[in-house]
Structure formats: C-alpha cells, structure tokens
Amino acid sequence: LVYTGLEMEENGADLLDQQSLSADLNGNTAQAEDTSVSELGSETHIAVPDPSVGILQEEGDEEDEILKPEDLEGAAVLYDTLKALNPDQSSSSLDHLTEKFEGHVTNVLQRLYTRLDGTKDQFVRRSEVIYAKLDLLDACFNEIVSLSMLDSGAARLAGPLRDLRQLQRACFQDYPPVLSDLKAHSAADLARMQAEHTRTEGEAAELLDAAELLEQEVQKAKVEKKEQAAKFGAERDELLERIGWLQTENDRLTSRLRQLEQHTHRSDRGSYAKNSLAMGPRVDVDLTPKPNETPRSARRRSAVTPSGPAGPGSGSPEKTGAHHTTHLRSMTLRQLKEFVEEIYTSKQRFDQKCAQAHLPRETMEQHLYTFLNQKYGLRTLILDYATAIFHHTKLYESIDNDVAVFGKILRNEIDEEFRFVQKQLKETVAELLRVYLKGKHPMMLDDEVNVRLKRRMSGSIHEDEWVDIVKYMYNQEDSIAIIVKVKEVIKQQREQQQTPRSTRTLGEGRHSGKIRYPDFLKILLDFQLLGHEKFLRKFRELFLQVNSAKNGILSEAEFRQLLRLIDPHKTEREVIQLLNLADPHSNERITFSECVSFLSSDLVSMMTGQHPAAPDDIGVAQVTESLPGLHLDAPAGPSDEAGAPVMYPIH
C-alpha cells in the first residue's frame, strides 16, 4: 500500500506488486500489522522518482535529510487500525480507504521530493522531512474525524478535533520560514565575520610590515651604534695619546719653571723666603683639635693660619713686595666673569665649611688667594692670575656691573651679600617683562610668551615695556631719574649710529624709545649699586677708622669701638649680644660683610636718626631681613633719608 506508484533505486528494481500488498492489508488487523512491520523494516527501500535524491533512509544514509521506514510503517499501522474500526467492512469500502491512503502517501512523498530538490542546507531539508511526517499523519486524523461523526455519541467532538488539527498545522507551517530567515541571518553574520576576518588579516599584515620595518631600523641602529662605538674608541685612543703627550709636556714645562724660579730669586733669598712664608703651603685647614688641645685652642690656631700666598690684608699683588717679574696675562671680559663665578662658588662652599668647623670667614680678597692656591698651587701662577684679576677688574668694572660689584667687594666698599640683590634684580626684571608680555597678549600660549621674552632679552625692548617696569619697581622720584637716564643712553646711541649720508637715526618712528635689554638692565643695576654705596658710605668711613690693619677684618676690641661710634648709647649688655651674634666662637675675626649683616638695624637707625631696638630677641635671620639694599622690598633708596634706592615689593 505504502509504496504503490513509486520507483525503486537506481539499480532498476521492478515496482512492488500492488495487489500483493493490498491483499496483505485486507487481512485481519494483527496479521496486517506484523506483515507491514516486517516488510517495511527489513526488506523494502523506497526511492523518490528522481534516483539522485533519497527520500527514505537506507542503511548508511544521513538521518537528517530523508524519511525513515519506521515513519511510514507507523502511519500505515495506525491507518489499518482505524480501518478495522470502520462499521462498514465491505470489500468495496475497504478498497476505497486503501486507495485513499495510497494517494495521500503518494502526494506527501511527491511534495517532499519537490521541496528537497535543489535544497542543500541540511537544516531546511530536516524541517521539510518533519513537515512531511506531519502530513503522513493527516490521513489517520481525517479518518478518526470520519469515524467520530458516524458515532452519534462522539459526533460533537469532530468539529473541535478538526479545529485543533488546523491550529496545529498552522504552527508547523511557520516552522520552515523561520529556518529560512535563520539561514539568511546566519549568512549575513557569516559575511560580517568574513569581512572582519579580512580586515583583521589586513591589520595583521600591516603590523607584520611595521614590525619588519622596525626590525630593520633596529638592525640599522645596531650597525650605527657599532660604527659610533668604533669611532668613539678611535677618538678616545687619540685623545689619550694627546693627553699623555700633554702630561709629558706639562711635566717638562713645570720642571723648567721651577728651575727659572730658583735662578731668578737666588740673589734675593731673604725676600723670597718672606713671600713664601706669607703665601704658605696649599691651604688644607685641620678642622679637628689635636691631642691635649681644647676646641677653643684649635680655633685660635686655625684662625692664625695663612689664608693664601699674600696673607690677610695683603691687598693686590703690587702690595706684597715680591720681586716677581712677568708679563701681564690677558683676559677677556667673559674669562674674567667666569673666574668671578668660580670664586663666588668656592667662597660659598668655604664659608659653609668654616661655619661647620666654627672657624672665621675669609674676606673676598683672602679667598681669592685661597682659590688660586687650590687651583694652581705654584706661586708664580698664583701671582700671575691674581695680578691679572685685579688689573682686569679695574679695567672692566666701568662697562660691566657684575665686575664692578666684584671689585667693590674685593675692596670692602660693599658687602658680599649684595651680589644676591643684583641677581634677584635681574630675575625680577625678566619676570616683570614676561608678565607684561602675557598681559598684552592674554591669548598667547606660555611657550610663545617665553620665546618672545627671550627675543626681547637678547635684543631690544620697547619704551612702553621698560617704562612700566621702572614705574612698578621704584617710587615716583626714582622712576623719573631712571627714565631720564635711559633716554639719555638712547640719545647717545642714536648719535653714535648716525650715518654720514643721512641724519635719520636708527630706531626713529614707532620704536624711537627702544633700548637694548642689556643696556637697560645695566642702568638698573648701576642705580642699585650706587644707592647701596651711598647707604654704606658713612658706615664704611667708621669701619676704616677702627680697622687699624686696613684688611677688612675687625678684632673684638675694634668691633666694640665700631659699635660705640655707631650708637654711643648702647649698653654693655647690648654690645655683648651683638658680639655673640657676629663672633659666636670667639675667633676675633669679624669681616666687613659680617658687620654689615649683623648691624643692619643699627645702620638704618644711624641713617634715619632713630634709636634702634634692643637686640634681646634679634636673630640672624631678623637682622639680615632688616638690612637695606639686600632685598628688593627693603625701604631704602635715594629718595629716603638714608639715600639708597627704594624698590617696591615684588609679588
């Protein structure tokens, strides 16, 4: 019954005998079941009309693409059972039911073949097979409905059963479209993943290319490094060879200098011995007490140790009385300023060591010889460089403020700490110029402002810029004096820059008030230096009056005498307190700079005519802060009673 009208597989087997199958089905129900199960399960294999596409599963076929014989067998057994329940068991009625079932099976298989033809997706094929199984059971369901209608008691169930079957089929009808949509969605995801994979492969290829390029650069860098190392090694060997030659030449020249020195001073051994004693060996002060020696005795012994080849108070080399004859060393301004900075740095470190060892400070002149002694060691070189420094300081101090400050410190005309005031003044002017440029161009970035500031400092500044700086830093009277001085310098520069063919001067017009920044800064520094000299003039006269050795160093008695001259009303208690501040370790060597620092409040009182406060609680920091001229915000200037320049506080 099931296989009627269908073709067998490609092997060309004949069609099954339809009457034989029908006769078997017309028997009793149990016999029909056994026969159907046996024949469908063990012997027969069904193929669709197209031999290339399988519909029923054979042994070894894939289970997800074809019907199984058990599916047809189950539908046939169920239908035979329903036929046995039919009240009409006549031969014609049973034949009609058999033909009806055979036609239904043929239609289902043909429809399944049509749907599977050309479909390769295994999930779509499986869904069509499931739908075909449902169609096979429709014949049985329709027969159940027909039988229920013949039974008056069950007739009322026929309608609901039919409706239920329609709803069930509607659910299954949505199943294949869902799979079709799923296939399209999966295809889109696959395309997206393939595109992502392609993009990833491209990026990976780019990374590999970059890595390869980087590897090439690394190899190139390694080669260059080796070349540089080889070049450096060759240059190093050459330099070592030259250094060895220079050392040999230096030893030869040193030996020659010593021979010339002995020959030159052989006729004047007494003078040579005197100067050698004054110079002493290279300074190497022993800062620890010797056995059976008290710390105070050690400080006394160290205090009388010669500080340099000329000794304290020696002055310039011309005052030493040495019979050293040599040509004057030539120095440029730049070389001299480099020497000055080295001396300042060495002096600051040496003062710290002296403070830690409770030793007295040196004057700048004393430390000049100490510095040269440590740097060169040979007496002739020390005297040569000292003579050159003294000579070129006098030569350049009129054109450079830093050299002028150094020269006045050497001669004890101003205190050593004043150089920090000048340094702060330079920084303040630069900062005010930067603030001015920033305020004039508020939208400009800091880097651009700094670039423009460097251009101004290496070139010229406009009149509105330097006028604002002067008015901010000084009071009205001092500002007018400085502005007049600046304009005089500008006028002199114009006259020097006039050409024979034209009377037009450089800088006329919009920039007629421009001045070179170094010239403007020198005017301010000279003004500050002049004001500080005026402030210390009376004190320096009193200091020289009590300084019998004229070396810039006072003993305890001389310091007491100076205090009495400054303020005759000081009590003994106040004198002792100031003495303990200036000379806490009883070295009896108080320099001019220390006197200025520790007597600052007395100096202000001496210039203003006011009696100073008692120094009961005065510390070193408080005394230093009250010293006019040391800070840009100190109330001292030519316009005040002390005669020193007044500068406004710098914020």
XYZ file of C-alpha atoms in Angstrom:
651
model
C 0.000 0.000 0.000
C 2.700 2.480 1.087
C 4.996 2.017 -1.844
C 2.443 1.841 -4.658
C 3.270 4.111 -7.617
C 6.843 4.819 -6.507
C 10.024 3.889 -8.307
C 12.838 1.870 -6.773
C 16.500 2.998 -6.516
C 18.999 3.327 -9.398
C 19.646 -0.412 -9.549
C 16.456 -0.627 -11.693
C 14.408 -2.901 -9.418
C 10.797 -3.524 -10.534
C 7.870 -1.908 -8.852
C 6.290 -3.785 -5.972
C 3.209 -5.784 -6.571
C 0.333 -3.529 -5.536
C -2.246 -6.375 -5.310
C 0.012 -8.400 -3.055
C 0.390 -5.572 -0.641
C -3.347 -4.819 -0.793
C -4.223 -8.450 -0.056
C -1.980 -8.452 2.937
C -3.629 -5.319 4.234
C -7.151 -6.759 3.748
C -6.474 -9.488 6.308
C -7.117 -9.265 9.988
C -5.577 -6.314 11.790
C -2.888 -8.126 13.738
C -1.711 -10.027 10.687
C -1.598 -6.778 8.675
C 0.478 -5.124 11.399
C 3.033 -7.951 11.540
C 3.300 -8.092 7.771
C 3.696 -4.322 7.418
C 6.330 -4.045 10.152
C 8.296 -6.954 8.749
C 8.278 -5.831 5.132
C 8.848 -2.114 5.823
C 11.546 -2.660 8.419
C 13.686 -5.376 6.874
C 13.216 -5.750 3.140
C 11.957 -2.747 1.234
C 13.826 0.543 0.494
C 11.882 3.359 -1.157
C 13.400 5.991 -3.529
C 11.795 9.140 -4.916
C 11.109 9.257 -8.660
C 14.460 11.079 -9.142
C 17.074 8.452 -8.226
C 19.638 11.131 -7.405
C 17.732 12.327 -4.325
C 16.882 9.960 -1.467
C 13.575 10.267 0.371
C 13.542 7.194 2.602
C 16.512 6.317 4.772
C 18.568 3.351 3.741
C 21.339 1.768 5.729
C 24.265 4.204 5.968
C 22.225 7.313 4.887
C 22.280 10.578 6.807
C 19.401 10.733 9.288
C 18.794 14.470 8.887
C 17.799 14.545 5.175
C 15.325 11.602 4.481
C 12.278 9.834 5.924
C 12.775 6.678 7.936
C 10.848 3.474 7.120
C 9.552 3.488 10.685
C 7.706 6.759 9.956
C 5.745 5.218 7.034
C 5.242 1.988 8.978
C 3.774 3.756 11.973
C 1.306 5.713 9.782
C 0.272 2.532 7.923
C -0.311 0.516 11.128
C -2.371 3.331 12.626
C -4.468 3.613 9.457
C -5.105 -0.188 9.419
C -6.298 0.024 12.992
C -8.737 2.789 12.011
C -9.988 0.698 9.050
C -10.763 -2.169 11.397
C -12.920 0.207 13.460
C -14.962 1.227 10.418
C -18.548 -0.179 10.717
C -18.612 -0.892 7.012
C -16.243 -3.829 6.487
C -17.307 -4.496 2.968
C -14.699 -5.168 0.316
C -15.542 -2.029 -1.662
C -15.365 0.174 1.417
C -12.004 -1.221 2.468
C -10.637 -0.834 -1.083
C -11.747 2.783 -1.104
C -9.978 3.502 2.156
C -6.828 1.771 0.875
C -6.802 3.810 -2.339
C -7.380 6.966 -0.325
C -4.367 6.282 1.937
C -2.174 5.305 -1.023
C -2.995 8.549 -2.829
C -2.270 10.569 0.312
C 1.117 8.907 0.797
C 1.986 9.444 -2.888
C 1.109 13.143 -2.655
C 3.178 13.622 0.522
C 6.239 11.950 -0.992
C 5.929 13.881 -4.245
C 5.576 17.174 -2.371
C 8.614 16.330 -0.212
C 10.645 15.487 -3.318
C 9.721 18.814 -4.894
C 10.734 20.782 -1.807
C 14.018 18.969 -1.323
C 15.033 19.294 -4.948
C 17.882 21.809 -5.147
C 17.994 22.424 -1.357
C 21.459 21.841 0.090
C 21.017 23.279 3.569
C 20.711 20.330 5.937
C 18.535 22.187 8.458
C 15.986 23.194 5.793
C 15.903 19.612 4.498
C 15.295 18.277 8.016
C 12.445 20.753 8.537
C 10.774 19.614 5.307
C 11.092 15.960 6.399
C 9.443 16.778 9.737
C 6.655 18.587 7.907
C 6.201 15.518 5.655
C 5.836 13.278 8.744
C 3.053 15.540 9.915
C 1.354 15.276 6.515
C 1.501 11.456 6.674
C -0.494 11.517 9.890
C -3.193 13.748 8.339
C -4.865 10.704 6.708
C -5.165 8.994 10.065
C -6.512 12.125 11.713
C -9.121 12.619 8.994
C -10.209 9.003 9.367
C -10.591 9.491 13.126
C -12.809 12.509 12.468
C -14.893 10.499 9.982
C -15.364 7.663 12.478
C -16.347 10.041 15.234
C -19.013 11.535 13.013
C -20.540 8.047 12.458
C -20.848 7.626 16.237
C -23.686 9.753 17.492
C -22.080 9.997 20.906
C -18.735 11.267 19.598
C -20.035 13.355 16.716
C -19.843 16.527 18.745
C -16.061 16.073 19.077
C -15.446 16.070 15.342
C -15.527 19.870 14.982
C -13.142 20.656 17.842
C -10.771 17.956 16.691
C -10.741 19.399 13.183
C -10.098 22.915 14.531
C -7.352 21.624 16.757
C -5.719 19.961 13.756
C -5.875 23.200 11.760
C -4.227 25.163 14.545
C -1.560 22.523 14.920
C -0.796 22.604 11.216
C -0.687 26.413 11.256
C 2.030 26.217 13.927
C 4.030 23.789 11.862
C 3.556 25.884 8.727
C 5.571 28.716 10.383
C 8.457 26.404 11.073
C 10.142 26.311 7.585
C 10.012 30.132 7.091
C 11.699 30.572 10.464
C 14.502 28.323 9.310
C 14.728 30.244 6.041
C 15.039 33.537 7.911
C 17.584 31.948 10.205
C 19.583 30.928 7.172
C 19.566 34.491 5.796
C 20.554 35.874 9.193
C 23.318 33.313 9.511
C 24.528 34.198 6.028
C 24.654 37.893 6.990
C 26.575 37.072 10.193
C 28.928 34.909 8.209
C 29.515 37.708 5.692
C 30.170 40.150 8.532
C 32.570 37.741 10.208
C 34.331 37.156 6.908
C 34.702 40.924 6.430
C 36.008 41.277 9.973
C 38.374 38.433 9.345
C 39.581 40.096 6.143
C 40.065 43.404 7.967
C 41.891 41.659 10.798
C 44.125 39.913 8.325
C 44.896 43.298 6.737
C 45.728 44.856 10.085
C 47.856 41.861 10.977
C 49.683 42.237 7.684
C 50.263 45.930 8.404
C 51.538 45.082 11.877
C 53.853 42.496 10.436
C 55.138 45.042 7.919
C 55.633 47.590 10.693
C 57.387 45.008 12.836
C 59.616 44.098 9.929
C 60.386 47.777 9.302
C 61.095 48.271 12.998
C 63.362 45.270 12.992
C 65.221 46.744 10.043
C 65.569 50.055 11.890
C 66.818 48.217 14.979
C 69.383 46.396 12.905
C 70.372 49.675 11.287
C 70.644 51.306 14.718
C 72.808 48.442 15.929
C 75.092 48.888 12.953
C 75.264 52.641 13.547
C 75.914 52.010 17.235
C 78.804 49.738 16.392
C 80.155 52.328 13.977
C 79.810 55.075 16.586
C 81.443 52.874 19.198
C 84.332 52.179 16.862
C 84.624 55.885 16.034
C 84.448 56.818 19.718
C 87.088 54.238 20.545
C 89.387 55.650 17.881
C 88.814 59.210 19.103
C 89.324 58.103 22.703
C 92.611 56.442 21.836
C 93.688 59.583 20.012
C 92.703 61.775 22.972
C 94.501 59.503 25.421
C 97.579 59.732 23.262
C 97.326 63.514 23.186
C 96.703 63.654 26.946
C 99.794 61.558 27.526
C 101.817 63.916 25.359
C 100.358 66.939 27.153
C 101.157 65.454 30.550
C 104.732 64.838 29.459
C 104.981 68.372 28.108
C 103.407 69.775 31.289
C 105.929 67.940 33.467
C 108.762 69.269 31.321
C 107.475 72.848 31.472
C 106.833 72.613 35.229
C 110.386 71.476 35.798
C 111.613 74.316 33.614
C 109.526 76.857 35.552
C 110.924 75.672 38.852
C 114.464 75.984 37.521
C 113.753 79.513 36.290
C 112.166 80.422 39.625
C 115.210 79.226 41.565
C 117.545 81.058 39.193
C 115.508 84.282 39.304
C 115.287 84.523 43.108
C 118.693 83.105 44.000
C 120.031 86.643 44.511
C 117.257 87.639 46.872
C 116.653 84.671 49.166
C 115.501 86.814 52.058
C 112.710 88.447 50.110
C 111.753 85.111 48.578
C 111.594 83.468 51.999
C 109.413 86.272 53.299
C 106.948 85.983 50.442
C 106.970 82.178 50.601
C 106.088 82.372 54.284
C 103.309 84.818 53.516
C 101.993 82.534 50.805
C 102.317 79.318 52.830
C 101.574 75.850 51.524
C 98.396 74.927 49.740
C 95.556 75.583 52.187
C 94.342 72.438 53.904
C 92.959 73.509 57.295
C 92.815 70.871 60.016
C 89.344 71.261 61.490
C 89.812 68.793 64.412
C 91.615 69.518 67.722
C 94.958 67.893 68.275
C 95.671 65.691 71.333
C 95.735 67.618 74.626
C 94.264 70.648 72.859
C 90.922 72.259 73.643
C 88.454 73.147 70.856
C 88.905 76.859 71.533
C 92.696 76.488 71.217
C 92.188 74.678 67.926
C 90.036 77.535 66.649
C 92.679 80.052 67.723
C 95.373 78.043 65.935
C 93.256 77.774 62.774
C 92.413 81.471 62.874
C 96.045 82.488 62.518
C 96.731 80.022 59.676
C 97.686 81.912 56.486
C 94.777 82.012 54.065
C 96.729 82.469 50.869
C 100.017 83.345 49.296
C 99.733 87.018 50.238
C 98.139 86.558 53.638
C 95.323 88.630 55.183
C 95.283 92.249 54.257
C 97.853 91.833 51.557
C 95.788 93.688 49.005
C 96.695 93.381 45.359
C 99.892 91.658 44.291
C 101.546 95.039 43.880
C 101.444 95.459 47.684
C 103.231 92.199 48.504
C 106.705 93.457 47.800
C 107.525 90.360 45.795
C 110.239 90.630 43.179
C 108.235 88.551 40.702
C 108.645 89.895 37.209
C 106.390 88.509 34.475
C 104.211 89.738 31.672
C 100.566 90.586 32.457
C 98.130 87.843 31.496
C 95.458 88.964 29.072
C 91.814 88.304 29.982
C 88.634 88.961 28.097
C 85.530 90.152 29.932
C 83.968 86.736 29.533
C 87.013 84.969 31.002
C 87.070 87.369 33.939
C 83.371 86.815 34.681
C 83.890 83.054 34.571
C 86.694 83.458 37.134
C 84.398 85.604 39.290
C 81.628 82.984 39.262
C 84.116 80.251 40.209
C 85.413 82.399 43.075
C 81.856 83.077 44.308
C 81.014 79.362 44.251
C 84.243 78.418 46.016
C 83.720 81.151 48.616
C 80.203 79.952 49.408
C 81.369 76.361 49.954
C 84.355 77.501 52.005
C 82.122 79.653 54.237
C 79.891 76.643 54.910
C 82.878 74.544 55.948
C 84.140 77.321 58.204
C 80.716 77.623 59.843
C 80.575 73.881 60.483
C 84.103 73.923 61.961
C 83.479 77.133 63.978
C 86.197 78.932 62.034
C 86.147 82.612 60.981
C 85.110 83.638 57.496
C 87.561 84.964 54.963
C 87.219 88.223 53.110
C 86.726 88.006 49.353
C 90.324 89.174 48.845
C 91.694 86.474 51.144
C 89.636 83.797 49.450
C 90.861 84.943 46.041
C 94.353 83.764 47.012
C 92.956 80.618 48.649
C 91.083 79.813 45.449
C 94.126 80.390 43.218
C 96.320 78.376 45.587
C 93.939 75.434 45.432
C 93.525 75.756 41.663
C 97.188 76.171 40.616
C 99.488 75.636 43.615
C 102.548 77.276 42.018
C 103.472 80.649 43.445
C 104.267 82.183 40.066
C 100.912 81.156 38.600
C 99.077 82.412 41.673
C 100.717 85.837 41.447
C 100.215 85.989 37.677
C 96.493 85.256 37.868
C 95.950 87.454 40.930
C 97.638 90.385 39.176
C 95.582 89.766 36.032
C 92.297 89.568 38.003
C 92.987 92.806 39.910
C 94.061 94.618 36.747
C 91.174 93.487 34.529
C 88.647 94.080 37.310
C 89.642 97.755 37.303
C 89.615 97.707 33.506
C 86.118 96.225 33.016
C 84.200 97.466 36.063
C 83.122 100.612 34.221
C 81.400 98.618 31.469
C 80.021 95.609 33.376
C 78.047 95.774 36.612
C 78.928 92.231 37.739
C 82.644 93.062 37.538
C 82.031 96.371 39.341
C 80.253 94.559 42.201
C 83.112 92.047 42.457
C 85.711 94.815 42.544
C 83.884 96.746 45.268
C 83.514 93.552 47.335
C 87.268 92.959 46.961
C 87.948 96.491 48.214
C 85.396 96.182 51.076
C 83.303 99.004 49.685
C 80.101 96.913 49.769
C 79.154 93.644 51.474
C 79.359 90.245 49.792
C 75.621 89.575 50.085
C 74.826 92.478 47.766
C 75.583 90.258 44.776
C 72.437 88.275 45.623
C 70.420 91.506 45.476
C 71.704 92.157 41.975
C 70.907 88.601 40.972
C 67.356 88.950 42.274
C 67.020 92.261 40.449
C 67.880 90.570 37.146
C 65.334 87.826 37.764
C 62.685 90.368 38.771
C 63.120 92.486 35.641
C 62.858 89.378 33.439
C 59.743 88.201 35.272
C 58.076 91.624 35.041
C 58.784 91.716 31.311
C 57.250 88.265 30.936
C 54.149 89.348 32.903
C 53.873 92.471 30.731
C 54.016 90.418 27.522
C 51.457 87.962 28.893
C 49.100 90.777 29.861
C 49.479 92.421 26.465
C 48.796 89.121 24.684
C 46.415 87.209 27.006
C 45.522 84.613 24.372
C 49.147 83.727 23.697
C 50.462 80.406 24.999
C 53.170 80.378 27.661
C 55.689 78.844 25.273
C 55.132 81.646 22.779
C 55.439 84.227 25.556
C 58.732 82.685 26.654
C 60.020 82.746 23.072
C 59.121 86.422 22.758
C 60.716 87.095 26.169
C 63.990 85.509 25.056
C 63.865 87.597 21.890
C 63.427 90.755 23.967
C 66.232 89.844 26.380
C 68.635 89.150 23.535
C 67.567 92.232 21.603
C 65.734 95.446 22.430
C 62.641 96.293 24.472
C 60.078 98.956 23.633
C 59.574 102.150 25.563
C 56.180 101.202 26.987
C 57.671 97.971 28.321
C 60.688 99.382 30.143
C 58.745 102.403 31.425
C 56.130 100.148 33.060
C 58.867 98.017 34.633
C 60.607 101.076 36.088
C 57.379 102.588 37.430
C 56.410 99.288 39.053
C 59.758 98.724 40.776
C 60.597 102.227 42.000
C 58.822 105.163 43.547
C 57.945 108.259 41.554
C 61.133 110.241 42.182
C 63.456 107.311 41.435
C 61.374 106.337 38.402
C 61.808 109.800 36.890
C 65.568 109.705 37.494
C 65.913 106.265 35.875
C 63.684 107.160 32.900
C 65.768 110.284 32.253
C 68.940 108.201 32.433
C 67.550 105.614 29.995
C 66.534 108.298 27.498
C 69.995 109.840 27.711
C 71.530 106.484 26.821
C 69.084 106.085 23.908
C 70.015 109.546 22.635
C 73.731 108.748 22.841
C 73.205 105.512 20.943
C 71.294 107.362 18.219
C 74.094 109.879 17.804
C 76.622 107.073 17.505
C 74.508 105.267 14.913
C 74.027 108.243 12.578
C 75.361 107.731 9.035
C 77.242 110.430 7.066
C 74.627 110.390 4.277
C 71.579 110.832 6.434
C 70.657 112.456 9.661
C 67.962 109.861 10.309
C 68.852 107.826 13.366
C 68.273 104.185 13.932
C 65.064 103.419 15.762
C 63.133 106.593 14.876
C 59.410 106.461 14.496
C 57.279 103.979 16.330
C 60.267 102.335 18.046
C 62.183 105.532 18.867
C 62.175 104.626 22.567
C 63.679 101.162 22.141
C 66.804 100.243 24.063
C 68.910 97.128 24.179
C 67.877 94.961 27.085
C 71.458 94.547 28.431
C 71.881 98.353 28.428
C 68.582 98.843 30.248
C 69.451 96.185 32.805
C 72.886 97.750 33.406
C 71.237 101.104 34.135
C 69.055 99.496 36.830
C 71.974 97.524 38.297
C 74.215 100.600 38.364
C 71.444 102.612 40.002
C 71.006 99.965 42.688
C 74.759 99.692 43.227
C 75.144 103.455 43.514
C 72.314 103.649 46.044
C 73.825 100.861 48.138
C 77.209 102.562 48.121
C 75.592 105.774 49.343
C 73.806 103.864 52.072
C 77.069 102.277 53.333
C 79.295 105.323 52.814
C 79.139 106.668 56.375
C 79.399 103.190 57.897
C 82.415 102.369 55.736
C 84.166 105.539 56.920
C 83.645 104.467 60.537
C 84.805 100.931 59.740
C 88.038 102.158 58.139
C 88.560 104.411 61.111
C 88.665 101.472 63.559
C 90.266 98.903 61.211
C 93.921 99.522 62.012
C 95.215 96.721 59.729
C 93.151 98.010 56.780
C 92.399 94.403 55.829
C 88.599 94.381 56.218
C 88.730 92.335 59.451
C 87.988 93.600 62.969
C 89.098 92.218 66.296
C 86.772 92.133 69.306
C 88.123 95.457 70.601
C 87.749 97.104 67.219
C 84.217 95.776 66.878
C 83.318 97.236 70.273
C 84.804 100.554 69.196
C 82.743 100.477 65.992
C 79.546 99.869 67.956
C 80.286 102.881 70.176
C 80.835 105.081 67.131
C 77.580 103.957 65.536
C 75.489 104.288 68.696
C 77.116 105.804 71.803
C 74.010 104.930 73.804
C 74.463 101.163 73.575
C 74.740 99.373 76.892
C 77.354 96.751 77.619
C 74.673 94.089 77.535
C 73.612 95.098 74.007
C 77.256 95.154 72.878
C 77.815 91.636 74.202
C 74.665 90.370 72.498
C 75.751 91.775 69.141
C 79.246 90.444 69.667
C 77.861 86.967 70.327
C 75.896 87.185 67.079
C 78.824 88.376 64.982
C 81.514 86.225 66.630
C 79.817 83.338 68.477
C 83.017 81.251 68.656
C 85.382 83.985 69.869
C 87.558 83.959 66.782
C 88.047 87.754 66.971
C 87.951 87.967 63.183
C 84.808 89.806 62.039
C 84.739 90.747 58.360
C 83.266 93.876 56.811
C 80.392 91.861 55.263
C 79.540 90.296 58.638
C 79.439 93.736 60.248
C 77.002 94.959 57.577
C 74.794 91.896 58.053
C 74.624 91.873 61.835
C 74.440 95.668 62.291
C 71.778 96.293 59.653
C 69.195 97.673 62.084
C 71.848 99.947 63.598
C 72.804 101.171 60.137
C 69.197 102.057 59.357
C 68.897 103.850 62.679
C 72.160 105.688 62.059
C 70.872 106.910 58.674
C 67.384 107.802 59.921
C 68.425 109.183 63.328
C 66.133 106.789 65.263
C 67.368 104.779 68.218
C 67.399 101.045 67.386
C 65.534 98.487 69.415
C 67.417 96.475 71.999
C 68.778 93.232 70.448
C 67.316 90.997 73.157
C 65.480 88.743 70.726
C 67.181 89.631 67.467
C 68.267 86.615 65.450
C 70.484 86.353 62.465
C 67.550 85.999 60.064
C 65.777 89.060 61.524
C 68.922 91.149 61.322
C 69.518 90.149 57.726
C 65.937 90.929 56.737
C 66.214 94.457 58.136
C 69.316 95.278 56.091
C 68.539 97.926 53.439
C 69.761 97.166 49.964
C 69.806 93.387 50.443
C 66.180 92.836 49.371
C 64.183 94.337 46.607
C 61.402 95.185 49.022
C 63.698 96.870 51.564
C 62.711 100.509 52.291
C 65.951 102.089 51.148
C 66.641 104.436 48.226
C 67.983 107.814 47.199
C 64.606 109.351 47.898
C 64.551 108.300 51.547
C 66.567 109.720 54.400
C 69.288 107.093 54.039
C 69.989 107.987 50.416
C 69.597 104.429 48.997
C 67.196 103.357 46.209
C 63.681 102.363 47.191
C 62.189 99.355 45.424
C 58.597 98.242 45.686
C 57.825 94.698 46.867
C 57.868 92.169 44.067
C 54.742 89.992 44.011
